[in-house]
Amino acid sequence: MAKLKAYSLSEMEDKYIGKKGTKERDEYEYELRMDLLGRMIRTTRKERNLTQEELGELVGVNKSQISKLENNANSARIETIIRVFKALKAEIQFNVKLEDNRIEIA
């Protein structure tokens, strides 16, 4: 019986999505980060015992906008994301990397 070769997640991503630095891989990683951001918002909202409607009122947006943000943060403006996390009383930090320099925005 032939032995099966095991592959790491990184190897599979390289093979099926593209190597780091390619357009396809960058888009994949961006989508993944946005999905995680939406999940963090949903989880934190639920931990704070808030409905989407209540969070929307705190932020000044409709319930539907909170739902869209939780399900797909891609379309959200950074200002809205910041307001959501402030309403959730959550600390946020942004890291922006420009070539060899690092900028932190808190």
C-alpha atoms as a printed R data frame, in Angstrom:
    type eleno elety resid chain resno       x      y      z
1   ATOM     1    CA   MET     A     1   0.000  0.000  0.000
2   ATOM     2    CA   ALA     A     2   1.407  3.396 -0.997
3   ATOM     3    CA   LYS     A     3   2.053  5.935  1.744
4   ATOM     4    CA   LEU     A     4   0.117  9.193  1.385
5   ATOM     5    CA   LYS     A     5   2.069 12.436  1.532
6   ATOM     6    CA   ALA     A     6   0.864 15.031  4.020
7   ATOM     7    CA   TYR     A     7   0.782 18.695  2.996
8   ATOM     8    CA   SER     A     8   0.787 21.754  5.240
9   ATOM     9    CA   LEU     A     9  -1.881 24.433  4.890
10  ATOM    10    CA   SER     A    10   0.769 26.790  3.529
11  ATOM    11    CA   GLU     A    11   1.759 24.295  0.838
12  ATOM    12    CA   MET     A    12  -1.873 23.805 -0.167
13  ATOM    13    CA   GLU     A    13  -2.468 27.568 -0.315
14  ATOM    14    CA   ASP     A    14   0.649 27.999 -2.468
15  ATOM    15    CA   LYS     A    15  -0.470 25.231 -4.826
16  ATOM    16    CA   TYR     A    16  -4.180 26.043 -5.167
17  ATOM    17    CA   ILE     A    17  -4.416 29.779 -4.457
18  ATOM    18    CA   GLY     A    18  -1.005 31.106 -5.390
19  ATOM    19    CA   LYS     A    19   2.291 31.932 -3.766
20  ATOM    20    CA   LYS     A    20   2.571 34.836 -1.310
21  ATOM    21    CA   GLY     A    21   2.829 38.126 -3.140
22  ATOM    22    CA   THR     A    22   0.652 37.074 -6.084
23  ATOM    23    CA   LYS     A    23  -2.580 38.938 -6.783
24  ATOM    24    CA   GLU     A    24  -4.684 35.833 -6.145
25  ATOM    25    CA   ARG     A    25  -3.023 35.123 -2.798
26  ATOM    26    CA   ASP     A    26  -3.296 38.767 -1.696
27  ATOM    27    CA   GLU     A    27  -7.010 38.778 -2.522
28  ATOM    28    CA   TYR     A    28  -7.529 35.476 -0.685
29  ATOM    29    CA   GLU     A    29  -5.751 36.749  2.440
30  ATOM    30    CA   TYR     A    30  -7.677 40.035  2.344
31  ATOM    31    CA   GLU     A    31 -10.998 38.179  2.113
32  ATOM    32    CA   LEU     A    32  -9.957 35.937  4.983
33  ATOM    33    CA   ARG     A    33  -9.075 38.918  7.183
34  ATOM    34    CA   MET     A    34 -12.372 40.621  6.375
35  ATOM    35    CA   ASP     A    35 -14.286 37.445  7.228
36  ATOM    36    CA   LEU     A    36 -12.464 37.221 10.561
37  ATOM    37    CA   LEU     A    37 -13.178 40.891 11.262
38  ATOM    38    CA   GLY     A    38 -16.896 40.309 10.719
39  ATOM    39    CA   ARG     A    39 -16.820 37.267 12.987
40  ATOM    40    CA   MET     A    40 -15.052 39.265 15.707
41  ATOM    41    CA   ILE     A    41 -17.734 41.938 15.528
42  ATOM    42    CA   ARG     A    42 -20.529 39.345 15.766
43  ATOM    43    CA   THR     A    43 -18.872 37.487 18.648
44  ATOM    44    CA   THR     A    44 -18.178 40.676 20.600
45  ATOM    45    CA   ARG     A    45 -21.709 41.983 20.004
46  ATOM    46    CA   LYS     A    46 -23.173 38.741 21.343
47  ATOM    47    CA   GLU     A    47 -20.814 38.773 24.353
48  ATOM    48    CA   ARG     A    48 -22.126 42.273 25.124
49  ATOM    49    CA   ASN     A    49 -25.703 40.946 24.849
50  ATOM    50    CA   LEU     A    50 -26.589 43.388 22.073
51  ATOM    51    CA   THR     A    51 -28.852 42.787 19.115
52  ATOM    52    CA   GLN     A    52 -27.820 44.013 15.687
53  ATOM    53    CA   GLU     A    53 -30.481 46.687 16.012
54  ATOM    54    CA   GLU     A    54 -29.128 47.887 19.372
55  ATOM    55    CA   LEU     A    55 -25.567 48.012 18.049
56  ATOM    56    CA   GLY     A    56 -26.778 49.857 14.975
57  ATOM    57    CA   GLU     A    57 -28.424 52.472 17.208
58  ATOM    58    CA   LEU     A    58 -25.187 52.946 19.163
59  ATOM    59    CA   VAL     A    59 -23.217 53.358 15.942
60  ATOM    60    CA   GLY     A    60 -25.823 55.399 14.063
61  ATOM    61    CA   VAL     A    61 -26.486 52.882 11.284
62  ATOM    62    CA   ASN     A    62 -29.317 50.536 10.368
63  ATOM    63    CA   LYS     A    63 -29.563 46.943 11.608
64  ATOM    64    CA   SER     A    64 -29.042 45.794  8.011
65  ATOM    65    CA   GLN     A    65 -25.665 47.541  7.901
66  ATOM    66    CA   ILE     A    66 -24.545 45.690 11.037
67  ATOM    67    CA   SER     A    67 -25.682 42.423  9.460
68  ATOM    68    CA   LYS     A    68 -23.741 43.190  6.267
69  ATOM    69    CA   LEU     A    69 -20.676 44.092  8.298
70  ATOM    70    CA   GLU     A    70 -20.827 40.855 10.297
71  ATOM    71    CA   ASN     A    71 -21.271 38.772  7.152
72  ATOM    72    CA   ASN     A    72 -18.916 40.634  4.828
73  ATOM    73    CA   ALA     A    73 -16.753 43.423  6.208
74  ATOM    74    CA   ASN     A    74 -15.385 44.134  2.704
75  ATOM    75    CA   SER     A    75 -17.877 46.852  1.928
76  ATOM    76    CA   ALA     A    76 -17.479 48.699  5.238
77  ATOM    77    CA   ARG     A    77 -15.685 51.985  5.566
78  ATOM    78    CA   ILE     A    78 -12.878 52.073  8.124
79  ATOM    79    CA   GLU     A    79 -14.697 54.834 10.023
80  ATOM    80    CA   THR     A    80 -17.721 52.564 10.452
81  ATOM    81    CA   ILE     A    81 -15.588 49.682 11.691
82  ATOM    82    CA   ILE     A    82 -13.909 51.980 14.228
83  ATOM    83    CA   ARG     A    83 -17.298 53.280 15.432
84  ATOM    84    CA   VAL     A    84 -18.587 49.712 15.791
85  ATOM    85    CA   PHE     A    85 -15.646 48.626 17.937
86  ATOM    86    CA   LYS     A    86 -15.883 51.795 20.051
87  ATOM    87    CA   ALA     A    87 -19.595 51.112 20.615
88  ATOM    88    CA   LEU     A    88 -18.658 47.570 21.654
89  ATOM    89    CA   LYS     A    89 -16.072 49.035 24.056
90  ATOM    90    CA   ALA     A    90 -13.395 47.006 22.324
91  ATOM    91    CA   GLU     A    91  -9.810 48.148 21.904
92  ATOM    92    CA   ILE     A    92  -8.688 48.232 18.296
93  ATOM    93    CA   GLN     A    93  -5.270 48.554 16.732
94  ATOM    94    CA   PHE     A    94  -4.347 48.873 13.085
95  ATOM    95    CA   ASN     A    95  -0.935 48.049 11.691
96  ATOM    96    CA   VAL     A    96   0.070 49.454  8.348
97  ATOM    97    CA   LYS     A    97   3.275 48.184  6.808
98  ATOM    98    CA   LEU     A    98   4.933 50.283  4.136
99  ATOM    99    CA   GLU     A    99   7.907 48.365  2.745
100 ATOM   100    CA   ASP     A   100  10.379 48.252  5.657
101 ATOM   101    CA   ASN     A   101   8.598 50.843  7.819
102 ATOM   102    CA   ARG     A   102   5.836 50.071 10.275
103 ATOM   103    CA   ILE     A   103   3.092 52.476 11.282
104 ATOM   104    CA   GLU     A   104   0.705 51.701 14.115
105 ATOM   105    CA   ILE     A   105  -2.651 53.419 14.412
106 ATOM   106    CA   ALA     A   106  -4.539 52.912 17.650
